[in-house]
Coordinates of C-alpha atoms in Angstrom, one line a residue:
M1 CA -21.2 8.0 44.8
S2 CA -19.6 5.2 46.9
R3 CA -16.1 5.4 48.1
R4 CA -15.1 2.3 46.1
L5 CA -16.5 3.7 42.9
R6 CA -14.6 7.0 43.4
T7 CA -11.4 4.9 44.0
V8 CA -12.0 3.1 40.7
I9 CA -12.5 6.3 38.8
V10 CA -9.5 8.0 40.3
A11 CA -7.3 4.9 39.6
A12 CA -8.6 4.7 36.0
A13 CA -7.9 8.4 35.5
L14 CA -4.3 7.8 36.5
V15 CA -3.7 5.4 33.6
V16 CA -5.7 7.1 30.8
P17 CA -2.7 8.8 29.2
F18 CA -0.9 5.5 28.6
A19 CA -3.7 3.2 27.6
G20 CA -4.5 2.3 24.0
N21 CA -1.6 4.2 22.4
A22 CA -0.5 1.2 20.3
D23 CA 1.2 3.4 17.6
A24 CA 3.8 4.5 20.1
Q25 CA 4.1 1.0 21.5
H26 CA 2.9 2.2 24.9
V27 CA 1.4 -0.5 27.0
T28 CA 0.0 -0.4 30.6
I29 CA 0.0 -3.6 32.7
G30 CA -1.4 -3.8 36.2
K31 CA 0.8 -4.4 39.2
V32 CA -0.4 -5.7 42.5
I33 CA 0.1 -3.3 45.4
G34 CA 3.3 -4.3 47.3
G35 CA 4.3 -6.7 44.5
D36 CA 3.3 -10.4 44.0
G37 CA 5.4 -13.5 43.6
F38 CA 3.2 -14.7 40.8
H39 CA 4.1 -11.7 38.6
L40 CA 7.9 -11.8 38.9
P41 CA 8.4 -12.3 35.1
S42 CA 6.8 -9.0 34.4
Y43 CA 9.0 -7.3 36.9
V44 CA 12.1 -8.9 35.4
A45 CA 11.0 -7.9 31.9
M46 CA 10.7 -4.3 33.1
D47 CA 14.0 -4.1 35.1
R48 CA 16.2 -6.1 32.8
G49 CA 15.0 -4.3 29.7
F50 CA 13.2 -7.1 27.9
F51 CA 10.1 -5.0 27.2
K52 CA 12.3 -2.1 26.0
A53 CA 14.3 -4.5 23.7
E54 CA 11.0 -5.4 22.0
G55 CA 10.3 -1.8 21.3
L56 CA 7.7 -1.5 24.0
D57 CA 7.2 1.4 26.4
V58 CA 5.6 -0.5 29.3
N59 CA 4.2 1.1 32.4
L60 CA 3.4 -1.2 35.4
V61 CA 0.5 0.5 37.1
E62 CA 0.2 -0.4 40.8
L63 CA -3.5 -1.0 41.6
D64 CA -5.7 -3.2 43.8
P65 CA -6.5 -6.4 41.8
K66 CA -10.2 -5.7 41.6
I67 CA -9.6 -2.2 40.3
Q68 CA -7.2 -3.6 37.7
V69 CA -10.0 -5.8 36.3
T70 CA -12.4 -2.8 36.3
A71 CA -9.8 -0.6 34.6
V72 CA -9.1 -3.1 31.7
L73 CA -12.8 -3.6 31.2
S74 CA -13.4 0.2 31.0
G75 CA -10.5 0.7 28.6
N76 CA -8.3 2.6 31.1
L77 CA -5.6 -0.2 31.4
D78 CA -4.4 -2.4 28.6
C79 CA -3.7 -5.6 30.4
A80 CA -3.9 -7.2 33.9
P81 CA -2.2 -10.3 35.5
I82 CA -5.3 -11.2 37.5
P83 CA -6.4 -14.5 36.0
S84 CA -9.3 -15.3 38.5
G85 CA -10.8 -11.9 38.2
G86 CA -10.5 -12.1 34.4
A87 CA -12.2 -15.5 34.4
Q88 CA -15.2 -14.1 36.4
A89 CA -15.4 -11.2 34.0
A90 CA -15.3 -13.5 30.9
L91 CA -17.9 -15.9 32.4
S92 CA -20.0 -12.8 33.0
G93 CA -19.9 -11.8 29.4
A94 CA -16.8 -9.5 29.2
K95 CA -14.8 -9.7 25.9
I96 CA -11.3 -10.4 27.1
T97 CA -8.3 -12.5 25.9
Y98 CA -5.5 -14.1 27.8
I99 CA -2.1 -13.7 26.1
V100 CA 0.8 -15.2 28.2
G101 CA 1.5 -17.1 31.4
Q102 CA 3.8 -16.2 34.3
S103 CA 3.6 -18.7 37.2
L104 CA 2.8 -22.4 36.7
K105 CA 2.6 -23.3 40.4
S106 CA 0.6 -21.8 43.1
Q107 CA 2.7 -19.8 45.4
W108 CA 0.1 -19.0 48.0
T109 CA 0.7 -20.0 51.5
I110 CA -1.3 -19.7 54.8
V111 CA 1.0 -18.0 57.3
A112 CA 0.0 -18.1 60.9
R113 CA 1.0 -16.9 64.4
S114 CA 3.3 -19.3 66.3
D115 CA 0.5 -20.6 68.6
I116 CA -1.4 -22.1 65.6
N117 CA 0.1 -25.6 64.9
K118 CA -2.2 -27.1 62.3
V119 CA -4.8 -26.0 59.8
E120 CA -7.7 -27.1 62.0
D121 CA -6.6 -24.6 64.6
L122 CA -7.8 -21.9 62.2
K123 CA -11.4 -22.7 63.1
G124 CA -13.0 -19.6 64.6
R125 CA -9.9 -17.5 63.8
M126 CA -9.5 -14.4 61.5
I127 CA -7.7 -14.9 58.2
G128 CA -6.4 -12.0 56.0
Y129 CA -7.1 -12.5 52.3
G130 CA -7.4 -10.2 49.3
H131 CA -10.7 -9.2 48.0
P132 CA -13.2 -11.8 46.7
G133 CA -12.2 -12.7 43.2
S134 CA -8.5 -12.4 43.9
S135 CA -6.3 -15.5 43.3
D136 CA -5.5 -16.0 47.0
Y137 CA -9.1 -15.8 48.0
D138 CA -10.0 -18.3 45.3
E139 CA -7.1 -20.8 45.9
I140 CA -6.9 -20.8 49.7
Q141 CA -10.7 -21.1 50.0
A142 CA -10.6 -24.0 47.5
V143 CA -7.9 -25.9 49.4
L144 CA -9.5 -25.4 52.8
H145 CA -12.9 -26.5 51.5
R146 CA -11.7 -29.5 49.5
F147 CA -9.1 -30.9 51.8
F148 CA -10.1 -29.7 55.3
Q149 CA -13.9 -29.3 55.0
M150 CA -13.6 -25.7 56.2
D151 CA -15.6 -22.8 54.7
A152 CA -15.2 -19.1 55.0
G153 CA -17.8 -17.4 57.1
K154 CA -18.8 -20.7 58.7
D155 CA -15.6 -22.2 60.1
Y156 CA -13.3 -19.2 60.0
K157 CA -13.6 -15.4 59.5
V158 CA -12.1 -13.4 56.6
I159 CA -10.9 -9.8 56.4
A160 CA -9.7 -8.2 53.1
F161 CA -6.4 -6.4 52.7
Q162 CA -5.1 -4.5 49.6
G163 CA -1.5 -5.6 49.9
Q164 CA 0.5 -8.4 51.5
P165 CA 2.8 -6.2 53.7
E166 CA -0.3 -5.0 55.5
R167 CA -1.3 -8.6 56.2
I168 CA 2.1 -9.3 57.8
A169 CA 1.8 -6.2 60.0
A170 CA -1.7 -7.3 61.1
L171 CA -0.4 -10.7 61.9
V172 CA 2.5 -9.3 64.0
N173 CA 0.0 -7.1 65.9
D174 CA -2.4 -10.1 66.4
N175 CA -5.2 -8.3 64.6
I176 CA -5.5 -11.5 62.5
Q177 CA -4.3 -15.0 63.3
A178 CA -3.4 -16.1 59.7
A179 CA -3.0 -14.7 56.3
G180 CA -2.7 -15.6 52.6
L181 CA 0.9 -14.7 51.4
T182 CA 2.9 -15.6 48.3
V183 CA 6.2 -17.3 48.9
P184 CA 8.3 -14.0 48.9
H185 CA 6.2 -12.4 51.5
A186 CA 5.9 -15.6 53.5
A187 CA 9.7 -15.7 53.7
V188 CA 9.7 -12.2 55.1
A189 CA 6.9 -13.2 57.6
A190 CA 9.0 -16.1 58.8
Q191 CA 11.8 -13.7 59.8
A192 CA 9.2 -12.0 62.0
G193 CA 8.6 -15.3 63.9
L194 CA 5.5 -16.3 61.9
K195 CA 5.1 -19.8 60.4
V196 CA 4.0 -21.3 57.1
L197 CA 1.1 -23.5 57.9
L198 CA 0.1 -24.6 54.4
R199 CA 1.3 -24.3 50.8
T200 CA -1.6 -24.4 48.3
G201 CA 0.8 -25.7 45.6
D202 CA 1.1 -28.9 47.5
Y203 CA -2.6 -29.5 47.0
I204 CA -3.8 -28.1 43.7
P205 CA -2.2 -27.2 40.3
R206 CA -2.8 -23.6 39.3
A207 CA -1.5 -21.1 36.8
G208 CA -1.0 -17.7 38.4
G209 CA -0.4 -14.2 37.0
T210 CA -1.6 -15.1 33.5
I211 CA -1.9 -11.8 31.6
W212 CA -5.1 -10.9 29.8
C213 CA -6.3 -7.8 27.9
A214 CA -9.5 -6.6 26.4
A215 CA -10.2 -8.7 23.3
D216 CA -10.4 -5.6 21.2
F217 CA -6.8 -4.7 22.2
V218 CA -5.5 -8.1 21.2
Q219 CA -7.3 -8.1 17.9
K220 CA -6.1 -4.6 16.9
N221 CA -2.5 -5.1 18.1
P222 CA -1.3 -8.7 17.4
E223 CA 2.3 -7.6 16.9
T224 CA 2.3 -5.8 20.2
V225 CA 0.9 -8.9 21.9
K226 CA 3.7 -11.0 20.3
K227 CA 6.3 -8.5 21.8
I228 CA 4.8 -8.9 25.2
I229 CA 4.9 -12.6 24.9
R230 CA 8.5 -12.6 23.9
A231 CA 9.5 -10.2 26.7
I232 CA 7.8 -12.4 29.3
A233 CA 9.3 -15.6 27.9
K234 CA 12.8 -14.0 28.0
A235 CA 12.2 -12.9 31.6
V236 CA 11.1 -16.4 32.6
T237 CA 14.3 -17.8 31.2
Y238 CA 16.4 -15.1 32.8
F239 CA 14.8 -15.7 36.2
R240 CA 15.4 -19.5 36.0
D241 CA 19.1 -19.0 35.3
D242 CA 20.4 -15.7 36.8
K243 CA 20.2 -15.7 40.5
Q244 CA 22.2 -12.5 41.2
G245 CA 20.3 -10.4 38.7
S246 CA 17.0 -11.8 39.9
I247 CA 17.8 -10.9 43.5
A248 CA 17.9 -7.2 42.5
V249 CA 14.5 -7.5 40.9
L250 CA 13.0 -9.2 43.9
R251 CA 14.3 -6.5 46.2
H252 CA 13.0 -3.8 43.9
H253 CA 9.5 -5.1 43.5
I254 CA 8.7 -7.1 46.6
G255 CA 8.9 -4.2 49.1
S256 CA 9.0 -6.3 52.3
I257 CA 12.3 -8.0 51.4
Q258 CA 15.1 -6.5 53.5
S259 CA 18.3 -8.2 52.3
D260 CA 20.0 -10.0 49.4
A261 CA 20.2 -13.1 51.6
E262 CA 16.4 -13.1 52.0
A263 CA 15.9 -12.6 48.3
G264 CA 18.3 -15.4 47.5
L265 CA 16.4 -17.8 49.7
I266 CA 13.2 -16.9 47.9
W267 CA 14.8 -17.3 44.5
D268 CA 16.0 -20.8 45.5
Q269 CA 12.3 -21.7 46.2
V270 CA 10.6 -20.3 43.2
H271 CA 13.0 -19.8 40.2
N272 CA 11.8 -23.0 38.5
T273 CA 8.1 -22.3 38.9
F274 CA 7.5 -19.8 36.1
G275 CA 6.5 -20.3 32.5
A276 CA 5.3 -18.1 29.6
E277 CA 3.4 -21.2 28.3
V278 CA -0.3 -21.7 29.3
P279 CA -1.0 -25.5 29.7
K280 CA -4.5 -26.3 28.8
D281 CA -5.3 -28.2 32.0
L282 CA -4.0 -25.4 34.3
F283 CA -5.8 -22.8 32.2
R284 CA -9.1 -24.7 32.4
E285 CA -8.7 -25.0 36.2
I286 CA -8.8 -21.2 36.5
F287 CA -12.2 -21.1 34.8
E288 CA -13.6 -24.2 36.5
S289 CA -12.7 -22.9 40.0
R290 CA -14.3 -19.5 39.2
R291 CA -17.4 -21.2 37.9
L292 CA -17.8 -23.2 41.1
T293 CA -17.4 -20.0 43.1
M294 CA -20.0 -18.3 41.0
I295 CA -22.4 -21.2 41.5
A296 CA -22.0 -20.9 45.3
A297 CA -22.7 -17.2 45.0
R298 CA -25.8 -17.9 42.7
Q299 CA -24.1 -16.1 39.8
W300 CA -24.0 -19.1 37.6
P301 CA -26.6 -21.8 37.1
E302 CA -25.4 -25.1 38.5
D303 CA -26.5 -27.1 35.4
K304 CA -24.9 -24.6 33.0
P305 CA -21.7 -26.1 31.5
L306 CA -18.4 -24.3 31.4
P307 CA -17.6 -22.7 28.0
D308 CA -14.4 -23.8 26.3
P309 CA -11.6 -21.7 28.1
E310 CA -9.5 -21.9 25.0
S311 CA -12.0 -19.4 23.4
F312 CA -10.6 -16.8 25.8
L313 CA -6.9 -17.4 25.0
A314 CA -4.8 -16.1 22.0
R315 CA -3.1 -19.5 21.6
D316 CA -2.7 -18.7 17.9
L317 CA -0.3 -15.9 18.9
L318 CA 1.2 -17.5 22.1
D319 CA 2.3 -20.9 20.9
P320 CA 3.8 -20.0 17.5
T321 CA 5.7 -17.0 19.1
L322 CA 7.2 -19.3 21.8
K323 CA 8.2 -21.9 19.2
E324 CA 9.8 -19.3 16.9
M325 CA 12.0 -18.0 19.7
G326 CA 13.1 -21.5 20.8
Y327 CA 11.6 -21.1 24.2
V328 CA 12.0 -24.1 26.5
P329 CA 8.9 -25.0 28.5
T330 CA 9.1 -25.3 32.3
N331 CA 9.0 -28.7 34.0
I332 CA 6.7 -28.4 36.9
E333 CA 6.2 -31.1 39.5
A334 CA 2.6 -32.3 40.3
P335 CA 1.1 -31.3 43.6
A336 CA 2.3 -33.5 46.5
K337 CA -1.2 -34.2 47.8
G338 CA -4.1 -35.4 45.7
D339 CA -7.8 -34.9 46.1

């Protein structure tokens, strides 16, 4: 048995007692190791009691993104905020359903050591990503390919890390020369003398952290799904408006943040970038980007069209629920740089 498979089995076993117990309103949702800027609404919903107010007993289970996908597909985790991994699973035949959004603007950055001054300087260097299929791997590769004609393996090297704090440590130690980090972790890295070289949100629109579950879970538990949607929507609104309360959440869940001042600077940058809504164009981009990656890996026929992404989204639950609660959609600026 491979080490990776044993890890998946152990991780899945950890969440078995919580999964699928809809009668008691227990719900398990994956959490990225070390926290993730895309997933802040779920952290707010937990810490500020929005899940609890909906009658939900939510457990955020900290797992590697790839293991989260495996755990949902195997029935050992209810939901995961890993949209790219979910899209690959859906395009590969898995029965899953997306239920609610979190981030409406890409927060990924490329952070580099001080001697690297422009993106082209990354040629021949080592960049720290997440595992293939993770959102940073997908988005950063797409930006480097589309806008700088640079491809992983050919123009630069890639090494995978589970969490973002480990990437910062590797950068500081010069084990790697650049890394994919979300805005909160990038701010921490800047304090260590590292520099933000590129922001993917300046180049491509992208929804991040969109939560999905097994289709069977959604079909059997529509009221539970509505409660998750309401809790996330309330958390989005809270994070937009309440800086001080949000600072506490940031420090709790993004482990590398060291002070309220640091957390406040991060809030200033990202508080208007979240939304429970799932815009059709951004949602389609998740699937189209994954389809292109699968074509390159010879996992999808080049002439095979993309199925309608809306068939994988519980829009009949999401949109009416947001409307009923008077939720105000987020106004997101378009990327600064076009194709």
